[in-house]
Amino acid sequence: MKSIQVILPFHLMNLAGIGLTDDLKVEVDEPVCLNAVVDALERDWPPLRGTIRNPYKSTRRPLVRFFACGADISHNPLTEALPEPIQSGEEPLIVIGAIAGG
Amino acid sequence: MTAVRVLAGTRKGAFILTSDAKREDWKVEGPLFAGWEMYHVKGSSVDPNRLYASQSSGWFGQIMQRSDDGGKTWNAIGNEFPYTGEAGTHMWYDGTQHPWEFKRVWHIEPSLTDRDTVYAGVEDAALFKSVDGGMTWKELDGLRRHATGPSWQPGAGGMCLHTILLDPVNPMRIYVAISAAGAFRTDDGGETWKPINRGLVSTFMPNPEAETGHCVHRIALHPSRPEVLYMQKHWDVMRSDNSGDLWTEVSDNLPTDFGFPIDVHAHEPETIYVVPIKSDSEHFPIDGQLQVYRSRTGGNNWEALTNGLPQSNCYVNVLRDAMAVDTLDSCGIYFGTTGGQIYCSSDSGDNWQAIVRDLPAVLSVEVQTLA
């Protein structure tokens, strides 16, 4: 298990009942990939189930984006290992809702 | 002390409005689930403190919420609505076949006899049932698997199952309506379904009297006479006296028979209400005058109800799930608008007041009469 820092969008923090100023850390099974992080988030905060990945397709929701170490990794396979600074807890995995709509 | 609780779903959250039986002074609480689209919030008639809510967003999908204390606290419940077996395909806008895909819950209908049993009407059109208070959902797939299913097409708002009516006398009978497939009835608890669209005429269709394909906007019944159904179709207000087997038009003198909601007075089963909207191209009242129309004869002989409603420069719409009635002796009628107003009449529609004026666009209105 590795302790991973995650930053979630406002609406998902609210939905999960996580304080907006809280540092969010989650214990993730190895190998640490996007799927493993989302699995851990859904395990610890069940209201998040299906909000980041489409539960019927197990794919990233189209308007959810993932950033790691300054790079957009939204199109990487969900099973690809996350960069080392994320794995070591040095950098957060950032989940954001795409800027779209009104 | 008798009280009224109005549950309003809006584009940006839910609101709970409460009043005593006079319905003059209102307390407005919300937004709950701020920033989320709340398509529908509805309470159980078995346990009025049991509320269910459909919460969704284009970013994060469908969430379902439940309250067991009348809306003070909420908990997320099951939000997976898996189609049973192979989902199959339906007609797409371009005439090709398109896979059935879950998008959102439009309507929640709690059982009339068990607080833990609840139905959900979803887009793409299907009916789901939960018997554990919404923790898990199972599709009543006989509806989607009807032989006409592959020919169903979405309306402009998507292919949604937006109306669920539970027969209060015959627990095996359920009515649903789908845009734009039409109305359907089951007499065996949801195993098998029959289209009930005979008498409907939709001139935009190649066959205006086809078995399915009609854009039914809403159907309603009075609990004392569940075999009598009222319908607001895309165009036309309709009535059936035989559980939907045959419909007849009752639009009569309405200034336009386009609209979305239709509802029935709590104590007068022949008194019904609609909100005429100018046309399918112009979704607002004629001449900027917001008017509810009432028929006391089960259709036809419509009278305009305007007292307290804006009669100039009003260009809002009233959506299909945004009208409801209470069951107080002097029946209250309620509706919400896309301009964020919720109007109440505590005298069967004769006089209206705005409970609140500046909410986000109102998607749904339900009313609970609390002892």
Coordinates of C-alpha atoms in Angstrom, one line a residue:
Chain A
M1 CA 0.0 0.0 0.0
K2 CA 1.1 3.5 -0.7
S3 CA -0.2 6.8 0.7
I4 CA -1.3 9.0 -2.2
Q5 CA -2.2 12.7 -2.0
V6 CA -5.3 13.5 -4.1
I7 CA -7.0 16.8 -4.9
L8 CA -10.6 16.4 -5.8
P9 CA -13.0 19.0 -7.3
F10 CA -15.3 21.0 -5.0
H11 CA -18.4 19.0 -5.9
L12 CA -16.8 15.6 -5.1
M13 CA -15.4 16.9 -1.8
N14 CA -18.8 18.0 -0.8
L15 CA -20.5 14.8 -2.0
A16 CA -18.0 12.7 0.0
G17 CA -18.4 14.9 3.1
I18 CA -14.7 15.8 3.1
G19 CA -13.8 19.2 4.4
L20 CA -12.8 21.5 1.6
T21 CA -9.6 22.5 3.3
D22 CA -8.6 19.0 4.4
D23 CA -5.5 17.3 2.9
L24 CA -6.8 14.2 1.2
K25 CA -4.7 11.1 1.4
V26 CA -5.7 7.7 0.5
E27 CA -4.0 4.3 0.9
V28 CA -3.7 2.7 -2.5
D29 CA -2.9 -0.9 -3.5
E30 CA 0.1 -1.4 -5.6
P31 CA 0.7 -1.1 -8.5
V32 CA -0.4 2.5 -8.1
C33 CA -2.3 3.5 -11.2
L34 CA -5.4 5.7 -11.8
N35 CA -7.7 2.7 -11.4
A36 CA -6.1 1.8 -8.1
V37 CA -6.5 5.4 -6.8
V38 CA -10.1 5.6 -7.9
D39 CA -10.8 2.2 -6.3
A40 CA -9.3 3.4 -3.0
L41 CA -11.3 6.7 -3.1
E42 CA -14.6 4.7 -3.8
R43 CA -13.7 2.3 -1.0
D44 CA -13.1 5.0 1.6
W45 CA -15.9 7.4 0.4
P46 CA -18.7 5.3 -1.1
P47 CA -20.7 8.3 -2.3
L48 CA -17.9 8.8 -4.9
R49 CA -18.8 5.5 -6.6
G50 CA -19.3 6.1 -10.3
T51 CA -18.5 9.8 -10.2
I52 CA -15.0 9.7 -11.7
R53 CA -15.4 6.6 -13.9
N54 CA -18.4 5.6 -15.8
P55 CA -19.5 2.5 -13.8
Y56 CA -20.9 0.8 -16.9
K57 CA -17.8 1.2 -19.0
S58 CA -15.1 1.5 -16.4
T59 CA -13.8 4.5 -18.4
R60 CA -12.9 8.0 -17.2
R61 CA -16.0 10.2 -17.4
P62 CA -15.5 12.6 -20.4
L63 CA -15.5 15.8 -18.4
V64 CA -13.2 14.5 -15.6
R65 CA -9.5 15.2 -16.1
F66 CA -6.4 13.9 -14.3
F67 CA -3.2 15.9 -13.8
A68 CA 0.1 14.6 -12.4
C69 CA 3.3 16.6 -12.0
G70 CA 2.1 19.3 -14.2
A71 CA 1.0 17.0 -17.0
D72 CA -2.4 16.1 -18.3
I73 CA -2.6 12.3 -18.0
S74 CA -6.3 12.0 -18.7
H75 CA -5.7 10.0 -21.9
N76 CA -3.3 7.6 -20.3
P77 CA -4.5 4.1 -19.7
L78 CA -6.2 3.8 -16.3
T79 CA -3.9 0.9 -15.6
E80 CA -0.6 2.8 -16.3
A81 CA 1.7 3.3 -13.3
L82 CA 1.6 6.9 -12.0
P83 CA 4.7 9.0 -11.9
E84 CA 7.1 8.4 -9.0
P85 CA 6.5 11.8 -7.3
I86 CA 2.8 10.8 -7.0
Q87 CA 3.7 7.3 -5.8
S88 CA 6.0 8.7 -3.1
G89 CA 3.4 11.1 -1.9
E90 CA 5.6 14.1 -2.9
E91 CA 3.1 15.4 -5.5
P92 CA -0.7 15.2 -5.5
L93 CA -2.8 13.5 -8.2
I94 CA -5.2 16.2 -9.3
V95 CA -8.7 15.3 -10.4
I96 CA -10.7 18.2 -11.9
G97 CA -14.0 18.8 -13.6
A98 CA -13.3 20.1 -17.1
I99 CA -14.1 23.7 -17.7
A100 CA -17.2 23.3 -19.8
G101 CA -20.8 24.3 -19.8
G102 CA -22.2 27.3 -18.0
Chain B
M1 CA -50.8 20.6 13.1
T2 CA -51.3 20.2 9.4
A3 CA -48.6 21.5 7.3
V4 CA -47.4 21.4 3.7
R5 CA -44.0 20.6 2.4
V6 CA -43.0 21.4 -1.1
L7 CA -40.0 19.6 -2.6
A8 CA -38.5 21.5 -5.5
G9 CA -35.8 20.2 -7.8
T10 CA -33.9 22.8 -9.8
R11 CA -31.0 23.1 -12.2
K12 CA -28.7 24.1 -9.3
G13 CA -29.9 22.3 -6.3
A14 CA -33.0 21.3 -4.3
F15 CA -35.2 23.4 -2.1
I16 CA -37.7 22.5 0.6
L17 CA -40.6 25.0 1.2
T18 CA -42.8 24.6 4.2
S19 CA -46.0 26.3 5.5
D20 CA -48.9 25.7 7.8
A21 CA -52.3 24.9 6.3
K22 CA -53.0 28.5 5.5
R23 CA -50.2 28.4 2.9
E24 CA -49.5 32.2 3.3
D25 CA -46.1 32.3 5.0
W26 CA -43.4 30.0 3.7
K27 CA -40.0 29.0 5.0
V28 CA -37.6 28.3 2.2
E29 CA -34.6 26.0 2.8
G30 CA -31.8 25.3 0.4
P31 CA -30.1 24.9 -1.9
L32 CA -29.5 21.3 -0.9
F33 CA -26.9 19.6 -3.2
A34 CA -26.0 23.1 -4.4
G35 CA -24.7 23.2 -7.9
W36 CA -26.2 19.8 -8.9
E37 CA -29.1 19.2 -11.2
M38 CA -32.0 17.9 -9.1
Y39 CA -34.3 16.3 -11.6
H40 CA -36.8 15.0 -9.0
V41 CA -37.4 14.9 -5.2
K42 CA -40.3 12.9 -3.9
G43 CA -41.5 11.6 -0.6
S44 CA -43.1 8.3 0.4
S45 CA -46.8 8.4 1.1
V46 CA -46.2 5.5 3.6
D47 CA -43.6 7.4 5.5
P48 CA -43.6 11.1 4.7
N49 CA -40.2 11.6 6.3
R50 CA -38.7 9.2 3.7
L51 CA -37.6 11.3 0.8
Y52 CA -35.8 10.2 -2.4
A53 CA -33.8 12.6 -4.6
S54 CA -32.2 12.3 -8.1
Q55 CA -29.0 14.3 -8.2
S56 CA -26.9 14.5 -11.4
S57 CA -24.3 16.4 -13.3
G58 CA -22.8 16.3 -16.7
W59 CA -19.4 15.9 -15.1
F60 CA -19.9 13.3 -12.4
G61 CA -23.0 11.4 -13.5
Q62 CA -25.9 10.1 -11.4
I63 CA -26.2 10.2 -7.6
M64 CA -29.2 9.1 -5.6
Q65 CA -30.0 10.5 -2.2
R66 CA -32.3 9.4 0.6
S67 CA -33.5 11.2 3.7
D68 CA -35.3 9.5 6.6
D69 CA -36.0 12.7 8.5
G70 CA -38.0 14.8 6.1
G71 CA -34.9 16.3 4.4
K72 CA -32.8 17.4 7.4
T73 CA -30.1 14.9 6.6
W74 CA -29.3 12.9 3.5
N75 CA -27.3 9.8 2.6
A76 CA -26.1 8.7 -0.9
I77 CA -27.8 5.4 -1.9
G78 CA -27.3 3.1 -4.9
N79 CA -26.5 4.9 -8.1
E80 CA -26.0 2.0 -10.5
F81 CA -28.8 1.3 -13.0
P82 CA -27.6 -1.6 -15.1
Y83 CA -29.8 -2.6 -18.0
T84 CA -30.6 -6.3 -17.7
G85 CA -28.7 -8.5 -20.1
E86 CA -27.8 -7.2 -23.6
A87 CA -28.8 -3.5 -23.6
G88 CA -29.7 -3.5 -27.3
T89 CA -30.3 -0.5 -29.5
H90 CA -33.0 2.0 -30.2
M91 CA -33.5 4.5 -33.0
W92 CA -31.2 7.6 -33.0
Y93 CA -32.0 11.0 -34.4
D94 CA -30.4 10.2 -37.7
G95 CA -32.4 7.0 -38.1
T96 CA -29.6 4.6 -37.3
Q97 CA -29.6 2.2 -34.3
H98 CA -27.9 3.5 -31.2
P99 CA -26.9 1.6 -28.1
W100 CA -29.1 2.0 -25.0
E101 CA -27.0 4.0 -22.5
F102 CA -28.0 5.1 -19.0
K103 CA -27.8 8.9 -18.6
R104 CA -29.9 10.0 -15.6
V105 CA -32.9 9.4 -13.4
W106 CA -35.8 11.7 -14.4
H107 CA -38.5 10.5 -12.1
I108 CA -38.8 8.7 -8.7
E109 CA -42.0 7.1 -7.7
P110 CA -42.2 5.6 -4.2
S111 CA -44.5 2.7 -3.6
L112 CA -48.0 3.4 -2.2
T113 CA -47.7 0.5 0.3
D114 CA -44.0 0.0 1.3
R115 CA -41.5 2.8 2.1
D116 CA -38.5 0.7 0.9
T117 CA -40.0 0.0 -2.5
V118 CA -39.4 2.7 -5.1
Y119 CA -39.4 3.0 -8.9
A120 CA -37.1 5.1 -11.0
G121 CA -37.7 6.2 -14.6
V122 CA -34.5 6.8 -16.5
E123 CA -32.9 8.0 -19.7
D124 CA -32.3 6.1 -21.9
A125 CA -35.9 4.9 -21.3
A126 CA -36.2 2.1 -18.8
L127 CA -38.0 1.5 -15.5
F128 CA -36.0 0.3 -12.4
K129 CA -37.3 -0.9 -9.1
S130 CA -35.7 -1.1 -5.7
V131 CA -37.1 -3.0 -2.7
D132 CA -34.3 -2.0 -0.3
G133 CA -34.8 1.7 0.0
G134 CA -32.9 2.5 -3.1
M135 CA -29.7 0.7 -2.2
T136 CA -29.9 -1.5 -5.2
W137 CA -31.9 -1.2 -8.4
K138 CA -33.1 -3.8 -10.8
E139 CA -34.6 -3.1 -14.2
L140 CA -38.1 -4.2 -15.1
D141 CA -36.8 -5.1 -18.5
G142 CA -40.0 -6.3 -20.1
L143 CA -40.7 -2.6 -21.0
R144 CA -37.4 -2.0 -22.8
R145 CA -37.6 -5.4 -24.5
H146 CA -41.1 -4.6 -25.9
A147 CA -41.1 -5.5 -29.6
T148 CA -41.3 -1.8 -30.5
G149 CA -38.2 -0.9 -28.4
P150 CA -35.8 -0.7 -31.3
S151 CA -38.1 1.9 -33.0
W152 CA -38.2 4.2 -30.0
Q153 CA -36.5 7.6 -30.6
P154 CA -35.4 10.3 -28.2
G155 CA -37.3 13.6 -28.0
A156 CA -35.4 16.9 -27.8
G157 CA -34.8 16.3 -24.1
G158 CA -33.5 12.8 -24.6
M159 CA -35.2 9.4 -24.5
C160 CA -36.6 9.7 -21.0
L161 CA -39.1 7.7 -19.0
H162 CA -40.5 10.6 -17.1
T163 CA -43.9 9.5 -15.8
I164 CA -44.7 6.6 -13.5
L165 CA -48.2 6.2 -12.2
L166 CA -48.9 3.4 -9.7
D167 CA -52.6 2.2 -9.7
P168 CA -53.8 2.7 -6.1
V169 CA -56.4 -0.1 -6.5
N170 CA -54.6 -2.7 -8.6
P171 CA -51.0 -3.1 -7.3
M172 CA -50.1 -5.1 -10.5
R173 CA -50.9 -2.1 -12.7
I174 CA -48.4 0.6 -13.6
Y175 CA -48.5 3.3 -16.2
V176 CA -45.4 4.9 -17.7
A177 CA -44.8 7.5 -20.3
I178 CA -41.7 7.9 -22.5
S179 CA -40.6 10.8 -24.8
A180 CA -40.9 10.0 -27.6
A181 CA -42.2 6.5 -27.5
G182 CA -45.6 7.0 -25.8
A183 CA -47.6 5.6 -22.9
F184 CA -47.4 2.0 -21.7
R185 CA -49.2 -0.1 -19.2
T186 CA -48.4 -3.3 -17.3
D187 CA -51.1 -5.4 -15.6
D188 CA -48.7 -7.9 -14.2
G189 CA -46.4 -5.8 -12.0
G190 CA -43.9 -5.0 -14.8
E191 CA -43.3 -8.3 -16.5
T192 CA -45.0 -7.4 -19.7
W193 CA -46.1 -4.1 -21.2
K194 CA -48.7 -2.9 -23.7
P195 CA -48.5 0.4 -25.6
I196 CA -51.6 2.4 -24.8
N197 CA -51.6 5.1 -27.5
R198 CA -54.7 4.4 -29.5
G199 CA -56.5 7.6 -30.3
L200 CA -53.3 9.7 -30.2
V201 CA -52.6 11.6 -33.4
S202 CA -49.1 13.1 -33.9
T203 CA -49.0 14.8 -37.3
F204 CA -45.2 15.0 -37.2
M205 CA -44.9 11.2 -37.6
P206 CA -45.0 9.4 -40.9
N207 CA -48.0 7.4 -39.5
P208 CA -49.7 9.9 -37.2
E209 CA -51.6 7.1 -35.5
A210 CA -48.7 4.7 -35.0
E211 CA -48.7 2.3 -32.1
T212 CA -45.6 4.1 -30.6
G213 CA -43.6 7.2 -31.3
H214 CA -45.8 9.7 -29.7
C215 CA -44.2 12.4 -27.6
V216 CA -46.3 12.1 -24.4
H217 CA -45.3 14.9 -22.0
R218 CA -47.2 13.8 -18.9
I219 CA -50.1 11.6 -17.7
A220 CA -52.1 11.9 -14.5
L221 CA -54.9 10.2 -12.7
H222 CA -57.1 10.7 -9.6
P223 CA -56.7 7.9 -7.0
S224 CA -60.4 7.4 -6.7
R225 CA -60.8 6.6 -10.4
P226 CA -57.5 5.1 -11.6
E227 CA -59.0 3.9 -14.9
V228 CA -59.4 7.6 -16.0
L229 CA -56.2 9.0 -17.3
Y230 CA -55.4 12.5 -18.5
M231 CA -52.5 13.3 -20.8
Q232 CA -50.7 16.4 -21.9
K233 CA -49.1 15.3 -25.2
H234 CA -46.6 17.4 -27.2
W235 CA -49.6 18.9 -28.8
D236 CA -53.1 17.9 -27.6
V237 CA -54.7 17.3 -24.2
M238 CA -56.2 13.9 -24.0
R239 CA -58.4 11.7 -21.8
S240 CA -59.0 8.0 -21.5
D241 CA -61.8 6.3 -19.6
N242 CA -60.5 2.8 -20.0
S243 CA -57.0 2.8 -18.6
G244 CA -55.4 4.1 -21.7
D245 CA -57.0 1.6 -24.2
L246 CA -58.5 4.5 -26.1
W247 CA -57.8 8.3 -25.9
T248 CA -60.0 11.2 -27.0
E249 CA -59.0 14.8 -27.3
V250 CA -60.3 17.3 -24.8
S251 CA -58.3 20.4 -25.8
D252 CA -61.4 22.2 -26.8
N253 CA -61.1 26.0 -26.2
L254 CA -57.5 26.0 -24.9
P255 CA -55.6 28.9 -26.6
T256 CA -52.9 26.4 -27.5
D257 CA -52.8 22.7 -26.6
F258 CA -49.1 22.4 -26.4
G259 CA -47.7 22.2 -22.9
F260 CA -45.9 19.9 -20.4
P261 CA -47.6 19.3 -17.0
I262 CA -51.1 18.1 -16.3
D263 CA -52.6 17.4 -12.9
V264 CA -55.8 16.5 -11.1
H265 CA -57.5 18.3 -8.2
A266 CA -57.2 16.3 -5.0
H267 CA -61.0 16.1 -4.3
E268 CA -62.6 16.6 -7.7
P269 CA -61.6 13.9 -10.1
E270 CA -63.0 15.8 -13.1
T271 CA -61.1 19.0 -12.3
I272 CA -57.8 19.1 -14.2
Y273 CA -55.1 21.7 -14.8
V274 CA -52.7 22.5 -17.6
V275 CA -50.3 25.3 -18.5
P276 CA -50.7 26.2 -22.2
I277 CA -47.3 27.0 -23.9
K278 CA -47.3 28.8 -27.2
S279 CA -45.7 26.1 -29.3
D280 CA -43.1 23.5 -29.6
S281 CA -40.8 26.1 -31.1
E282 CA -41.6 28.9 -28.6
H283 CA -41.6 27.4 -25.1
F284 CA -43.3 30.3 -23.3
P285 CA -46.8 31.5 -22.6
I286 CA -48.8 33.2 -25.3
D287 CA -48.3 37.0 -25.3
G288 CA -46.1 36.9 -22.2
Q289 CA -49.2 36.0 -20.1
L290 CA -48.8 33.1 -17.6
Q291 CA -52.1 31.3 -17.4
V292 CA -53.1 28.1 -15.8
Y293 CA -56.2 26.5 -17.4
R294 CA -58.7 24.5 -15.5
S295 CA -61.4 22.2 -16.7
R296 CA -64.1 21.1 -14.2
T297 CA -65.5 18.6 -16.7
G298 CA -62.6 16.3 -17.1
G299 CA -61.4 18.1 -20.2
N300 CA -63.0 20.7 -22.5
N301 CA -64.7 23.8 -21.2
W302 CA -61.4 25.3 -20.1
E303 CA -61.2 28.5 -18.1
A304 CA -58.1 30.7 -17.7
L305 CA -56.8 31.2 -14.1
T306 CA -54.7 34.4 -14.0
N307 CA -55.3 36.1 -10.6
G308 CA -51.8 36.6 -9.1
L309 CA -49.9 35.4 -12.2
P310 CA -47.9 37.7 -14.3
Q311 CA -49.9 39.0 -17.3
S312 CA -47.2 40.8 -19.2
N313 CA -43.5 40.1 -20.2
C314 CA -43.5 36.6 -18.8
Y315 CA -41.5 34.2 -20.9
V316 CA -40.9 31.2 -18.7
N317 CA -41.8 27.5 -19.2
V318 CA -43.3 25.0 -16.9
L319 CA -41.8 21.6 -17.2
R320 CA -43.6 18.3 -17.1
D321 CA -42.8 17.3 -13.5
A322 CA -43.2 20.8 -12.1
M323 CA -46.9 20.8 -11.1
A324 CA -48.4 19.1 -8.0
V325 CA -51.4 19.3 -5.7
D326 CA -51.8 19.1 -1.9
T327 CA -54.7 17.2 -0.2
L328 CA -55.9 19.9 2.2
D329 CA -59.7 20.5 2.2
S330 CA -59.2 23.6 0.0
C331 CA -57.0 21.9 -2.5
G332 CA -53.6 23.6 -3.2
I333 CA -52.1 23.7 -6.7
Y334 CA -48.4 24.4 -7.2
F335 CA -46.1 24.8 -10.1
G336 CA -42.6 25.9 -10.7
T337 CA -41.1 27.7 -13.7
T338 CA -37.9 27.8 -15.6
G339 CA -37.6 31.4 -14.3
G340 CA -37.3 30.1 -10.8
Q341 CA -40.7 31.0 -9.5
I342 CA -42.8 28.6 -7.5
Y343 CA -46.5 29.6 -7.5
C344 CA -49.1 28.3 -5.1
S345 CA -52.9 28.6 -5.1
S346 CA -54.6 27.6 -1.9
D347 CA -58.1 27.7 -3.5
S348 CA -58.0 25.3 -6.4
G349 CA -56.4 27.8 -8.8
D350 CA -58.7 30.9 -8.3
N351 CA -55.9 33.0 -6.8
W352 CA -52.1 32.6 -7.0
Q353 CA -49.1 33.8 -5.0
A354 CA -45.4 33.3 -5.6
I355 CA -43.9 31.4 -2.7
V356 CA -40.4 32.3 -4.0
R357 CA -39.3 34.1 -7.2
D358 CA -35.7 33.7 -8.0
L359 CA -34.6 30.1 -7.7
P360 CA -32.7 28.4 -10.4
A361 CA -34.8 26.9 -13.2
V362 CA -37.4 24.6 -11.6
L363 CA -37.3 21.0 -12.9
S364 CA -39.8 19.4 -10.6
V365 CA -42.3 20.2 -7.8
E366 CA -43.9 17.7 -5.4
V367 CA -46.1 18.4 -2.4
Q368 CA -46.5 16.5 0.8
T369 CA -49.5 17.2 3.1
L370 CA -48.3 16.5 6.6
A371 CA -50.7 15.6 9.5

